[in-house]
Backbone as a printed PyTorch tensor [residue, N CA C, xyz], in Angstrom:
tensor([[[155.3760,  48.2960, -24.3460],
         [154.9820,  49.5460, -24.4920],
         [153.4080,  49.3800, -24.5870]],

        [[152.9480,  50.2180, -24.1030],
         [150.9210,  49.7080, -24.0400],
         [150.7310,  50.6710, -25.2800]],

        [[149.4700,  50.6720, -25.9170],
         [149.0890,  51.4450, -26.4620],
         [148.3610,  52.6380, -25.8370]],

        [[148.2760,  53.6090, -26.7010],
         [147.6300,  54.9730, -26.0710],
         [146.2820,  54.9380, -26.0710]],

        [[145.8190,  55.9220, -25.7680],
         [144.4050,  56.6810, -25.6750],
         [143.4970,  57.4480, -26.9590]],

        [[142.6910,  57.7030, -26.5890],
         [141.9270,  58.5720, -27.6910],
         [140.5530,  59.3580, -26.8410]],

        [[140.6990,  60.5010, -26.6230],
         [140.1610,  61.4150, -25.7510],
         [139.1750,  62.4270, -26.8140]],

        [[137.9530,  61.9530, -27.1840],
         [137.0840,  63.2020, -28.1690],
         [137.7440,  62.6810, -29.2590]],

        [[138.2910,  63.8750, -29.7320],
         [139.3820,  63.8750, -31.2410],
         [140.7910,  63.9090, -30.9830]],

        [[141.0430,  63.6740, -30.1120],
         [142.4750,  63.9500, -29.4830],
         [143.2820,  62.4790, -29.3520]],

        [[144.5800,  61.9690, -29.8010],
         [145.0850,  61.0250, -29.6440],
         [146.0150,  61.6030, -28.8780]],

        [[146.5730,  60.1740, -27.5900],
         [147.6370,  61.1520, -26.5590],
         [148.8690,  60.4950, -27.3250]],

        [[149.4460,  59.6200, -28.5930],
         [150.3550,  59.4460, -29.0920],
         [150.7530,  60.6710, -30.1280]],

        [[149.7640,  60.7000, -31.1080],
         [149.9410,  61.8320, -32.5640],
         [149.6700,  62.9700, -31.7670]],

        [[148.7830,  63.6690, -31.0480],
         [148.9680,  64.9520, -30.7710],
         [149.4870,  65.0120, -29.8330]],

        [[150.1960,  64.2130, -28.6420],
         [150.8220,  64.7580, -27.3380],
         [151.8010,  64.5010, -27.4010]],

        [[152.6920,  63.2890, -28.4540],
         [153.8420,  62.1010, -28.1630],
         [153.5850,  61.6570, -27.0420]],

        [[152.7780,  61.8000, -26.2180],
         [152.6610,  60.4600, -24.7030],
         [152.7860,  59.4330, -24.8650]],

        [[153.4370,  58.8440, -23.7760],
         [153.1990,  57.3450, -23.7120],
         [152.5640,  57.0030, -22.6050]],

        [[152.0010,  56.1970, -22.5330],
         [150.9850,  55.8550, -21.7740],
         [151.0010,  54.7200, -20.8300]],

        [[151.7330,  54.9680, -19.6890],
         [152.2330,  53.8420, -18.9500],
         [151.3210,  52.9430, -18.3690]],

        [[150.0960,  53.3710, -18.2220],
         [149.0930,  52.8000, -17.5590],
         [147.9520,  53.1180, -17.7270]],

        [[146.4960,  52.5700, -17.8810],
         [145.2110,  52.8210, -17.5690],
         [144.1540,  51.5860, -17.0720]],

        [[144.4190,  51.9340, -16.1550],
         [143.6190,  51.1710, -14.7050],
         [142.1730,  51.1100, -14.7330]],

        [[141.4480,  50.2610, -15.0820],
         [139.4770,  50.3110, -15.3580],
         [139.6840,  49.8780, -13.5750]],

        [[138.1770,  50.9880, -12.6740],
         [137.7860,  50.4070, -11.7160],
         [136.4760,  49.5260, -11.8080]],

        [[135.9670,  48.6340, -11.7620],
         [134.8870,  48.5010, -12.2050],
         [133.9130,  49.3140, -11.2000]],

        [[132.6050,  49.5580, -11.7460],
         [131.1590,  50.0700, -10.6650],
         [131.2150,  49.3790,  -9.6590]],

        [[130.6840,  49.9590,  -8.6350],
         [130.0330,  49.1200,  -7.5940],
         [128.8730,  49.2460,  -7.7630]],

        [[128.2700,  48.5460,  -7.0430],
         [126.4820,  48.0350,  -7.1530],
         [126.3820,  48.6430,  -5.8610]],

        [[124.7740,  49.8000,  -6.3750],
         [124.2520,  50.5330,  -5.7440],
         [123.3910,  49.2760,  -4.7860]],

        [[124.5820,  49.1610,  -3.7570],
         [123.3300,  48.2340,  -2.8840],
         [122.0510,  49.3450,  -1.7010]],

        [[121.4040,  48.0860,  -1.0500],
         [120.4890,  49.2200,  -0.4600],
         [119.7330,  48.1370,   0.4580]],

        [[120.0180,  48.1220,   2.0340],
         [119.6650,  46.6150,   2.8150],
         [118.4600,  47.9770,   3.4440]],

        [[118.3350,  47.0090,   4.5260],
         [117.1230,  47.7920,   5.2190],
         [117.2630,  46.7920,   6.4740]],

        [[117.5450,  47.1610,   7.7220],
         [117.8990,  45.9460,   8.7000],
         [116.1700,  45.8540,   9.3450]],

        [[116.4820,  44.7920,  10.1790],
         [114.6160,  44.2570,  10.5180],
         [115.3640,  44.7230,  12.3490]],

        [[114.8380,  45.3650,  12.8720],
         [114.2440,  45.4510,  13.9900],
         [114.5730,  44.2140,  15.1300]],

        [[115.6310,  44.0390,  16.0240],
         [115.0680,  42.3960,  16.7890],
         [115.0970,  41.2350,  16.0290]],

        [[115.9630,  41.2700,  14.5220],
         [115.7330,  40.3480,  14.2540],
         [117.3770,  39.6640,  13.4930]],

        [[117.1950,  39.1020,  12.6790],
         [118.7320,  38.5030,  12.1290],
         [118.9430,  39.2660,  10.6920]],

        [[120.1460,  39.1580,   9.9920],
         [120.3150,  39.6470,   8.9720],
         [119.9370,  41.0780,   8.3390]],

        [[119.0890,  41.3150,   7.4380],
         [118.2840,  42.2530,   7.0730],
         [117.2690,  41.9160,   5.4780]],

        [[116.8920,  42.7720,   5.0560],
         [116.0860,  43.2700,   3.7420],
         [116.8990,  43.3660,   2.4670]],

        [[117.2890,  42.8550,   1.6710],
         [117.6950,  43.0030,   0.3290],
         [117.0610,  43.9340,  -0.5620]],

        [[117.0280,  45.2060,  -0.2960],
         [116.3630,  45.3990,  -1.8880],
         [117.3850,  46.1860,  -3.1790]],

        [[117.9520,  45.9890,  -3.3620],
         [118.9690,  46.2430,  -4.2280],
         [118.5900,  46.0920,  -5.6370]],

        [[117.4760,  44.8560,  -5.7410],
         [116.9930,  45.0330,  -7.2940],
         [115.2720,  45.2460,  -6.6130]],

        [[114.9290,  46.0920,  -5.9650],
         [113.9370,  46.4500,  -5.8100],
         [113.3650,  47.4250,  -6.9240]],

        [[114.3850,  48.2540,  -8.0620],
         [113.9960,  48.3890,  -8.7540],
         [113.5070,  47.4460,  -9.8210]],

        [[113.9400,  46.5550, -10.1130],
         [114.1220,  45.4630, -11.1750],
         [115.0590,  44.8100, -11.8600]],

        [[116.1070,  45.4820, -11.4620],
         [117.5130,  45.2680, -11.7310],
         [118.5260,  45.8450, -10.9990]],

        [[119.6020,  45.2120, -10.7910],
         [121.0540,  45.5820, -10.1150],
         [121.2320,  47.0210, -10.6170]],

        [[121.2430,  48.4050, -10.0610],
         [121.9400,  49.2730, -10.7390],
         [123.6010,  49.5000, -10.3860]],

        [[123.9430,  50.5180, -10.8440],
         [125.7930,  50.9080, -10.3490],
         [125.5730,  52.0030, -10.2980]],

        [[127.0230,  52.3710,  -9.5730],
         [127.9340,  53.6920,  -9.5390],
         [128.4440,  53.7540, -11.0010]],

        [[129.4210,  55.0380, -10.8460],
         [130.2140,  54.8370, -11.8110],
         [131.4060,  54.3880, -11.8370]],

        [[132.0030,  54.0820, -12.8880],
         [133.4000,  53.3870, -12.7570],
         [134.7750,  54.4740, -12.9070]],

        [[135.9760,  53.7340, -13.0090],
         [137.2140,  54.7950, -12.7590],
         [137.8650,  54.4970, -13.8270]],

        [[138.6780,  55.1120, -14.4810],
         [139.9260,  54.8250, -15.2800],
         [140.9430,  55.7140, -14.5630]],

        [[142.1740,  54.9070, -14.1610],
         [143.4060,  56.0200, -13.9190],
         [144.0040,  55.7350, -14.7880]],

        [[144.6760,  56.7530, -15.3370],
         [146.3700,  56.9870, -16.4200],
         [147.2470,  57.2150, -15.7090]],

        [[148.5160,  57.1620, -16.1890],
         [149.2610,  58.0820, -16.3770],
         [150.2320,  58.0400, -17.4210]],

        [[150.5500,  59.0230, -17.8530],
         [151.2570,  59.4950, -18.9970],
         [152.9220,  59.7330, -19.1690]],

        [[153.8620,  59.8290, -19.7220],
         [155.2760,  60.5400, -19.7980],
         [154.9170,  60.7010, -20.9220]],

        [[155.2690,  62.0560, -20.9380],
         [155.4850,  62.9380, -22.2710],
         [157.2580,  63.7290, -22.3740]],

        [[157.8570,  64.4060, -23.3960],
         [158.7730,  64.5480, -23.5450],
         [159.0930,  65.7450, -23.5170]],

        [[158.2590,  66.8120, -23.7510],
         [158.4220,  68.0460, -23.8130],
         [157.4860,  68.9050, -22.9800]],

        [[157.7840,  69.9220, -22.0770],
         [156.7880,  70.8130, -21.7370],
         [155.4090,  71.4460, -22.1450]],

        [[155.9580,  71.8540, -23.2230],
         [154.8810,  72.3260, -24.2630],
         [153.8890,  71.3600, -24.6390]],

        [[153.7040,  70.2220, -24.4510],
         [152.8640,  68.8460, -25.1150],
         [152.2690,  68.7250, -23.4750]],

        [[153.0610,  68.7600, -22.8060],
         [152.3620,  68.6010, -20.9400],
         [151.3270,  69.3940, -20.6700]],

        [[151.6240,  70.8940, -21.4700],
         [150.4050,  71.8090, -21.0960],
         [149.2220,  71.8610, -21.7750]],

        [[150.1100,  71.6360, -23.1010],
         [148.7290,  71.2250, -23.8760],
         [147.7940,  70.2870, -23.7730]],

        [[148.0270,  68.9620, -23.3170],
         [147.2970,  68.1210, -23.1320],
         [146.4890,  68.7100, -21.3930]],

        [[147.0930,  69.1780, -20.9520],
         [146.1950,  69.3360, -19.5650],
         [145.0210,  70.5470, -19.8150]],

        [[145.3530,  71.2250, -21.0790],
         [144.5160,  72.4800, -21.1050],
         [143.2560,  71.9910, -22.0640]],

        [[143.8320,  70.7880, -22.9930],
         [142.9770,  70.3590, -24.1410],
         [142.0370,  69.9730, -23.0420]],

        [[142.1620,  68.7050, -22.0450],
         [141.6410,  67.8010, -21.6610],
         [140.8840,  67.9140, -20.3600]],

        [[141.2260,  68.7490, -19.5430],
         [141.2000,  69.1460, -18.2980],
         [139.4610,  69.2990, -17.8360]],

        [[138.7670,  68.5110, -17.1170],
         [136.9430,  68.9670, -16.7830],
         [136.8820,  68.3640, -17.8410]],

        [[137.0830,  67.9840, -18.9230],
         [135.7230,  67.6670, -19.7270],
         [135.2170,  66.5810, -19.9500]],

        [[134.2720,  66.2020, -20.4950],
         [133.1780,  65.2590, -20.7630],
         [133.4680,  64.7770, -21.7500]],

        [[134.1180,  63.6360, -22.2640],
         [134.4420,  63.0580, -23.5020],
         [134.1130,  61.7420, -24.0440]],

        [[134.2100,  61.3370, -25.1690],
         [134.1070,  59.4400, -25.6570],
         [135.7180,  59.5540, -24.9640]],

        [[135.9190,  58.1210, -24.6120],
         [137.1870,  57.4800, -24.3270],
         [136.9970,  56.3820, -25.1800]],

        [[138.3970,  56.4740, -25.5820],
         [138.8060,  54.6140, -26.6080],
         [140.0510,  54.5210, -25.9610]],

        [[139.9420,  52.9460, -25.5400],
         [141.6740,  52.6100, -25.1700],
         [141.7570,  51.7120, -26.0700]],

        [[143.1500,  51.9440, -27.2630],
         [143.4280,  51.6690, -28.0510],
         [143.7330,  49.9140, -27.7750]],

        [[143.5160,  49.5000, -26.6460],
         [143.9560,  48.1960, -26.0320],
         [142.4850,  47.1360, -26.7980]],

        [[141.1840,  47.8160, -27.0350],
         [140.2350,  47.4990, -27.1060],
         [139.3330,  48.0930, -27.8110]],

        [[139.9510,  48.5630, -29.4450],
         [139.0970,  49.4030, -29.6720],
         [137.8000,  49.2440, -30.5380]],

        [[137.4860,  48.2780, -30.2850],
         [135.7700,  47.9020, -30.1220],
         [134.7490,  48.4200, -29.5030]],

        [[135.0110,  49.1940, -28.2730],
         [134.6310,  49.9330, -27.3290],
         [134.7800,  51.0950, -27.1990]],

        [[134.1280,  51.9590, -26.0040],
         [134.3090,  53.4210, -25.9590],
         [133.7580,  53.4870, -24.3300]],

        [[134.2000,  54.5510, -23.8180],
         [133.7810,  54.8740, -22.3130],
         [133.1100,  55.9700, -22.4490]],

        [[132.4210,  56.6360, -21.7790],
         [131.9690,  58.1910, -21.7320],
         [132.2940,  58.2850, -20.2640]],

        [[132.7820,  59.3070, -19.7950],
         [133.2450,  60.4220, -18.4540],
         [134.4350,  61.3790, -18.7810]],

        [[134.1470,  62.2000, -17.4920],
         [134.6020,  63.5910, -16.9150],
         [136.3920,  63.3930, -16.5740]],

        [[137.5950,  63.9900, -17.4050],
         [138.8070,  63.8210, -17.0090],
         [139.0210,  64.9080, -15.8020]],

        [[140.0990,  64.6280, -15.1590],
         [140.3580,  65.1600, -13.9960],
         [142.0460,  64.7730, -13.9740]],

        [[142.7870,  65.8320, -14.6470],
         [144.0720,  65.9570, -13.8790],
         [144.2500,  65.7410, -12.4720]],

        [[145.4160,  65.0060, -11.9720],
         [145.1760,  65.2460, -10.5930],
         [146.5660,  65.0930,  -9.9220]],

        [[147.5200,  65.3830, -10.7620],
         [148.8300,  65.4030, -10.2920],
         [150.4650,  65.0430, -11.7150]],

        [[151.0160,  66.0760, -11.2230],
         [151.8360,  66.1380, -12.6850],
         [153.6710,  66.2220, -12.0310]],

        [[154.8810,  65.3980, -12.5410],
         [155.9240,  65.4020, -11.7760],
         [157.0600,  65.5220, -13.1760]],

        [[158.1330,  66.0480, -12.7920],
         [159.2220,  66.0490, -13.9290],
         [160.6420,  65.2220, -13.5420]],

        [[160.9890,  64.3760, -14.0930],
         [161.8210,  63.1980, -13.7350],
         [162.9110,  63.6040, -15.4760]],

        [[164.0060,  64.1750, -14.3480],
         [165.1970,  64.7060, -15.6000],
         [164.4980,  65.5500, -16.6150]],

        [[164.2080,  65.1060, -17.8760],
         [163.8130,  65.7860, -18.8220],
         [162.4780,  65.1160, -19.5850]],

        [[161.9420,  64.3610, -18.4590],
         [160.3360,  63.6720, -18.6820],
         [159.5070,  63.9630, -17.9730]],

        [[158.5310,  64.2530, -18.4670],
         [157.1410,  64.6590, -17.6560],
         [156.1290,  63.7000, -17.4720]],

        [[155.9020,  63.9190, -16.2880],
         [154.6010,  62.5890, -15.8100],
         [153.2780,  63.2300, -15.4920]],

        [[152.3010,  62.9980, -16.3640],
         [150.7580,  63.3600, -15.7180],
         [149.9050,  62.1150, -15.4220]],

        [[149.2310,  62.1940, -13.8050],
         [148.5050,  61.2750, -13.9320],
         [146.8930,  62.1520, -13.9360]],

        [[146.1910,  61.3050, -14.3300],
         [144.9300,  61.9700, -14.4920],
         [143.8040,  60.6340, -14.4940]],

        [[142.5480,  60.7480, -13.5970],
         [141.7020,  60.1060, -13.5540],
         [140.2530,  60.3250, -14.6100]],

        [[139.3040,  59.3600, -14.8440],
         [138.7260,  59.9380, -15.7900],
         [137.3360,  58.9750, -14.8510]],

        [[135.9980,  59.8060, -14.7320],
         [134.8680,  59.3890, -13.5140],
         [133.8500,  58.6280, -15.0970]],

        [[133.8840,  57.2980, -15.1910],
         [132.9530,  56.8450, -16.4250],
         [131.7000,  56.3230, -16.2520]],

        [[130.8170,  56.1190, -16.9360],
         [129.2790,  55.8510, -16.8480],
         [129.7870,  54.1050, -16.3420]],

        [[128.6390,  53.6960, -16.1420],
         [129.2740,  51.6720, -15.2550],
         [129.3260,  51.1400, -16.9120]],

        [[129.0170,  51.2730, -18.2170],
         [129.0990,  50.5160, -19.1260],
         [130.0590,  50.9390, -20.1540]],

        [[130.9070,  49.9630, -20.7090],
         [131.7240,  50.1160, -21.9990],
         [130.8580,  49.9640, -23.2020]],

        [[130.8580,  50.7990, -23.7180],
         [129.6260,  50.5440, -25.2290],
         [130.4970,  50.2350, -26.1130]],

        [[130.0890,  49.3990, -27.1440],
         [130.1710,  48.7740, -28.4410],
         [129.9330,  50.2200, -29.4440]],

        [[131.4580,  50.2840, -30.4170],
         [131.1350,  51.1780, -31.0710],
         [130.3070,  50.8870, -32.3940]],

        [[130.2050,  49.6400, -32.8730],
         [129.3190,  49.4640, -33.6330],
         [127.5430,  49.1910, -33.2830]],

        [[126.3140,  50.0470, -33.7780],
         [125.4340,  49.8410, -33.6970],
         [124.9520,  48.3170, -33.8020]],

        [[124.3880,  47.5680, -33.2740],
         [123.6030,  46.2310, -33.6660],
         [122.2340,  46.3980, -34.3560]],

        [[122.1130,  45.9610, -35.6830],
         [120.3770,  46.1530, -36.1270],
         [120.1830,  45.2220, -36.3190]],

        [[119.2380,  44.6200, -36.3410],
         [118.2250,  43.4440, -36.8360],
         [116.7120,  43.7360, -37.3050]],

        [[116.9190,  43.5490, -38.5760],
         [115.5220,  43.8380, -39.8110],
         [114.7280,  42.4430, -40.0120]],

        [[113.6400,  42.7230, -40.4340],
         [112.9250,  41.1710, -40.2520],
         [111.6040,  41.8120, -41.6650]],

        [[111.4570,  41.0870, -42.4070],
         [110.2010,  41.0860, -43.3100],
         [108.8520,  40.2390, -42.2820]],

        [[107.8340,  40.6240, -42.2370],
         [106.3440,  40.2530, -41.2700],
         [105.5890,  39.8340, -42.5330]],

        [[105.1630,  38.8540, -42.3640],
         [104.1680,  38.4670, -43.1810],
         [103.1700,  37.6510, -42.5050]],

        [[103.7550,  37.3100, -41.4440],
         [102.9010,  36.1810, -40.5560],
         [103.5230,  36.5600, -39.2790]],

        [[102.3600,  35.9130, -38.2500],
         [103.1480,  35.9470, -36.9150],
         [104.5520,  34.6930, -36.8020]],

        [[105.6540,  35.6610, -36.2180],
         [107.0750,  35.4180, -36.0610],
         [107.2480,  35.5730, -34.3010]],

        [[108.1350,  34.9380, -33.9250],
         [108.7180,  35.2490, -32.9040],
         [110.7100,  35.6190, -33.3450]],

        [[111.0240,  36.9980, -32.6580],
         [112.4600,  37.6380, -33.1840],
         [113.1850,  37.1500, -31.7610]],

        [[114.5900,  36.9580, -32.0560],
         [115.3720,  36.7660, -30.6110],
         [116.3290,  37.4220, -30.7480]],

        [[116.5880,  38.1280, -30.2950],
         [117.3820,  39.0760, -29.4490],
         [118.4600,  39.0560, -28.4550]],

        [[119.8080,  39.1760, -28.9990],
         [120.9210,  38.7210, -27.8470],
         [121.3360,  40.1440, -27.6410]],

        [[120.8330,  40.5180, -25.8810],
         [121.9100,  41.9140, -25.6340],
         [123.0850,  41.5620, -24.4280]],

        [[123.7010,  42.1420, -24.1470],
         [124.9280,  42.2850, -23.2180],
         [124.2620,  42.5760, -22.0940]],

        [[124.9570,  42.9670, -20.7640],
         [124.6980,  43.8790, -19.8690],
         [123.8320,  44.8310, -19.8160]],

        [[124.3730,  46.0060, -20.4510],
         [123.4510,  47.1930, -20.3860],
         [121.7220,  47.1260, -20.9840]],

        [[121.3630,  47.7670, -20.0570],
         [119.7110,  47.5190, -20.5480],
         [119.6970,  48.5410, -21.9200]],

        [[119.0960,  48.0160, -22.9500],
         [118.8400,  49.1500, -24.4550],
         [117.6340,  48.7280, -24.6280]],

        [[117.2060,  50.0150, -24.7530],
         [115.5710,  50.6390, -25.6370],
         [116.4240,  50.6350, -27.2010]],

        [[115.6570,  49.7820, -28.3200],
         [115.8780,  49.8780, -29.2410],
         [114.7760,  51.1090, -29.7190]],

        [[115.6630,  51.6170, -31.1680],
         [115.2290,  52.8040, -32.0790],
         [114.3130,  51.5730, -33.0590]],

        [[112.8870,  51.9430, -32.8060],
         [112.3990,  50.8320, -33.9170],
         [111.4430,  51.4540, -34.8850]],

        [[111.9110,  50.9400, -36.0280],
         [111.4550,  51.4630, -37.4310],
         [110.3190,  50.3820, -38.0830]],

        [[108.9140,  50.9880, -38.1670],
         [108.2720,  50.0350, -38.9910],
         [107.5210,  50.5130, -39.9300]],

        [[107.0690,  49.6510, -40.7140],
         [106.8660,  49.9110, -42.1850],
         [105.4990,  48.9900, -42.4670]],

        [[104.4800,  49.5710, -42.7850],
         [102.7950,  48.7140, -42.7700],
         [102.5530,  48.7030, -41.2980]],

        [[101.6250,  47.9730, -40.9940],
         [101.3160,  47.3810, -39.6720],
         [101.7150,  46.7180, -39.2840]],

        [[102.0610,  46.8050, -38.2390],
         [102.8380,  45.5510, -37.0810],
         [102.4120,  45.8930, -35.8580]],

        [[102.0070,  44.7670, -35.2700],
         [101.9590,  44.2340, -33.7610],
         [103.4450,  43.6950, -33.2770]],

        [[103.6340,  44.6750, -32.1320],
         [104.7290,  43.7010, -31.3620],
         [104.6850,  43.6620, -30.0740]],

        [[105.2500,  41.8710, -29.5980],
         [104.5450,  42.0040, -28.1610],
         [106.0260,  41.6370, -27.2570]],

        [[106.1810,  42.1470, -26.3620],
         [107.0150,  41.5140, -25.2680],
         [106.9790,  41.9180, -24.3380]],

        [[107.1800,  40.8790, -23.2950],
         [107.0770,  40.5650, -21.7070],
         [105.5960,  41.1370, -21.4530]],

        [[104.6290,  40.8480, -21.9460],
         [102.8650,  40.9170, -21.5360],
         [102.6420,  42.2520, -22.3630]],

        [[103.3750,  43.1800, -22.4060],
         [102.8090,  44.1620, -23.4060],
         [102.4670,  44.0060, -24.9170]],

        [[101.5110,  44.2280, -25.7920],
         [101.6620,  44.6440, -26.5080],
         [101.4370,  45.7210, -27.5310]],

        [[101.6980,  46.2560, -28.4980],
         [101.5930,  47.7610, -29.1940],
         [101.6550,  47.6960, -30.4500]],

        [[100.8900,  48.3770, -31.2650],
         [100.4880,  48.4810, -32.9230],
         [101.1700,  49.1750, -33.1070]],

        [[101.6540,  49.1090, -34.4390],
         [102.6300,  49.9310, -34.6580],
         [102.3730,  50.5450, -36.1350]],

        [[102.1110,  51.6520, -36.5100],
         [102.2060,  51.9590, -38.3080],
         [103.2760,  51.9840, -38.7880]],

        [[103.8350,  52.6090, -39.7510],
         [104.9460,  53.3090, -40.2490],
         [105.0340,  54.6420, -39.8400]],

        [[106.3500,  54.2250, -39.2200],
         [107.0720,  55.4640, -38.2020],
         [108.1780,  54.9450, -37.3030]],

        [[109.0330,  55.8140, -36.4650],
         [109.7990,  55.6270, -36.0470],
         [109.6160,  55.7590, -34.6400]],

        [[110.1580,  54.9530, -33.6730],
         [109.4500,  54.7810, -32.5660],
         [110.4510,  54.0710, -31.4070]],

        [[110.8810,  55.0050, -30.4280],
         [111.2780,  54.5640, -28.6140],
         [110.2680,  54.0870, -27.9690]],

        [[110.0260,  52.7490, -27.2650],
         [108.9360,  52.4660, -26.6840],
         [109.4710,  52.0430, -25.3670]],

        [[109.8180,  52.7400, -23.8950],
         [110.5280,  52.1620, -22.4370],
         [110.0150,  51.2640, -22.1720]],

        [[108.7240,  50.8720, -22.4820],
         [108.1660,  49.4960, -21.9700],
         [109.1740,  48.1540, -22.8550]],

        [[109.6680,  48.7240, -24.1000],
         [110.5110,  47.3910, -24.9130],
         [111.8890,  48.0770, -24.3890]],

        [[112.4920,  47.1420, -23.7210],
         [113.9940,  47.4240, -23.4380],
         [114.2440,  46.2770, -22.9620]],

        [[115.8620,  45.7690, -24.0810],
         [116.3320,  44.9380, -23.9200],
         [116.8400,  44.4010, -22.7160]],

        [[116.9990,  42.8060, -22.1110],
         [118.1740,  43.1120, -21.0620],
         [118.9850,  42.0150, -21.3640]],

        [[119.9040,  41.6040, -19.8650],
         [121.1430,  41.2180, -20.7230],
         [120.3120,  39.6130, -20.6830]],

        [[121.1070,  39.1260, -22.0720],
         [120.9770,  37.5150, -22.5970],
         [120.1240,  37.2790, -23.4930]],

        [[119.0320,  36.4890, -23.8330],
         [117.9950,  36.6180, -24.6850],
         [117.1580,  37.4340, -24.1730]],

        [[116.3270,  37.8450, -25.4320],
         [115.3060,  38.4370, -25.5790],
         [114.2280,  38.1510, -26.5210]],

        [[112.8950,  38.0070, -26.4600],
         [112.3640,  37.2080, -27.2300],
         [110.9210,  38.3220, -27.5300]],

        [[110.3920,  38.8320, -28.5710],
         [109.4330,  39.8030, -29.2730],
         [108.6340,  38.6800, -30.3340]],

        [[107.3180,  38.9740, -30.3940],
         [106.6570,  38.2010, -31.0760],
         [106.0490,  39.6430, -32.0740]],

        [[106.0150,  39.3520, -33.3820],
         [105.5530,  40.3080, -34.5000],
         [104.5080,  39.8560, -34.7360]],

        [[103.1050,  40.9370, -35.7000],
         [102.4700,  39.9630, -36.6190],
         [101.9760,  41.3580, -36.9730]],

        [[101.5340,  40.9290, -38.4390],
         [100.7390,  41.9080, -39.2690],
         [101.6830,  42.1690, -40.6010]],

        [[101.5470,  43.0620, -41.3090],
         [102.0170,  42.7900, -42.6560],
         [103.3000,  44.0390, -42.7110]],

        [[104.4950,  44.1350, -43.1500],
         [105.2030,  45.1620, -43.4140],
         [106.7920,  44.7270, -42.9850]],

        [[107.4000,  45.4560, -42.3480],
         [108.8570,  45.4030, -42.3480],
         [109.0570,  45.7380, -40.4210]],

        [[110.0670,  45.1880, -40.0200],
         [110.6160,  46.0460, -38.5640],
         [111.8560,  45.9210, -38.7710]],

        [[112.6420,  47.3460, -38.1520],
         [114.0710,  47.3550, -38.0070],
         [114.5260,  47.8450, -36.3500]],

        [[115.2130,  46.9060, -35.7820],
         [115.7290,  47.0180, -34.5170],
         [117.1430,  48.0740, -34.2790]],

        [[116.8550,  48.8440, -33.7700],
         [118.4690,  49.3090, -33.5950],
         [118.8820,  49.7100, -32.6030]],

        [[119.8740,  49.2680, -32.0180],
         [120.2500,  49.1700, -30.4020],
         [121.7010,  49.4270, -30.2680]],

        [[122.0800,  49.7370, -29.4690],
         [123.6740,  49.8910, -28.7410],
         [123.9980,  48.7070, -27.6200]],

        [[124.8740,  47.8240, -27.5600],
         [125.3790,  46.8560, -26.2530],
         [126.0510,  47.2570, -25.5870]],

        [[126.2840,  46.9700, -24.4770],
         [127.3130,  47.3600, -23.0940],
         [127.6310,  46.6610, -22.5080]],

        [[128.9620,  46.9330, -21.8320],
         [128.9790,  45.4030, -20.9660],
         [129.7160,  46.6570, -19.8350]],

        [[129.5040,  45.8090, -18.6280],
         [130.0090,  46.6910, -17.6730],
         [131.4180,  47.3130, -17.7480]],

        [[131.8490,  48.2230, -17.3000],
         [132.7550,  48.9350, -17.1900],
         [134.2440,  48.0100, -16.5950]]])
């Protein structure tokens, strides 16, 4: 038997007595952009013209079996149309975000079946926020690993810190910052810091759904 799912604060097994027959994840499609070359071969691929590949929404298709009509009706009333945090208990370290829609229901003897789709953002996020802290007494390089989802960290600086990343350099005084120019990409990210004080980087990793 498969594990269940958690929608917001509702657990399918504990709150509705529902058995999850399946939860099928459809990965997000790439937002492709091609321009035809009139009179020429092939086309110009502008898919990464904005700097990186971007994606459509993903989808999760669910089927549940329930044992009481009251639970079936309550589950539909509680969840249909809502945008919620979604956790599949088979992968408890990640969550999805999406809107739920019940698409069909049926009765087989004394059992009730509900089918539901969730239109979800293209990334599944780690439950645990990643934190990196450094004391800064001299110039040094910080190596940050990120997953596929671009992540703009919350930066907490104490003292006077200069941070350089991908050709830009920014001076920070004591405070909390979110700087769009400092957005971590997939793989290894290198930051250079100098000054005197400390720096804390806080961000959430995400993988493709």
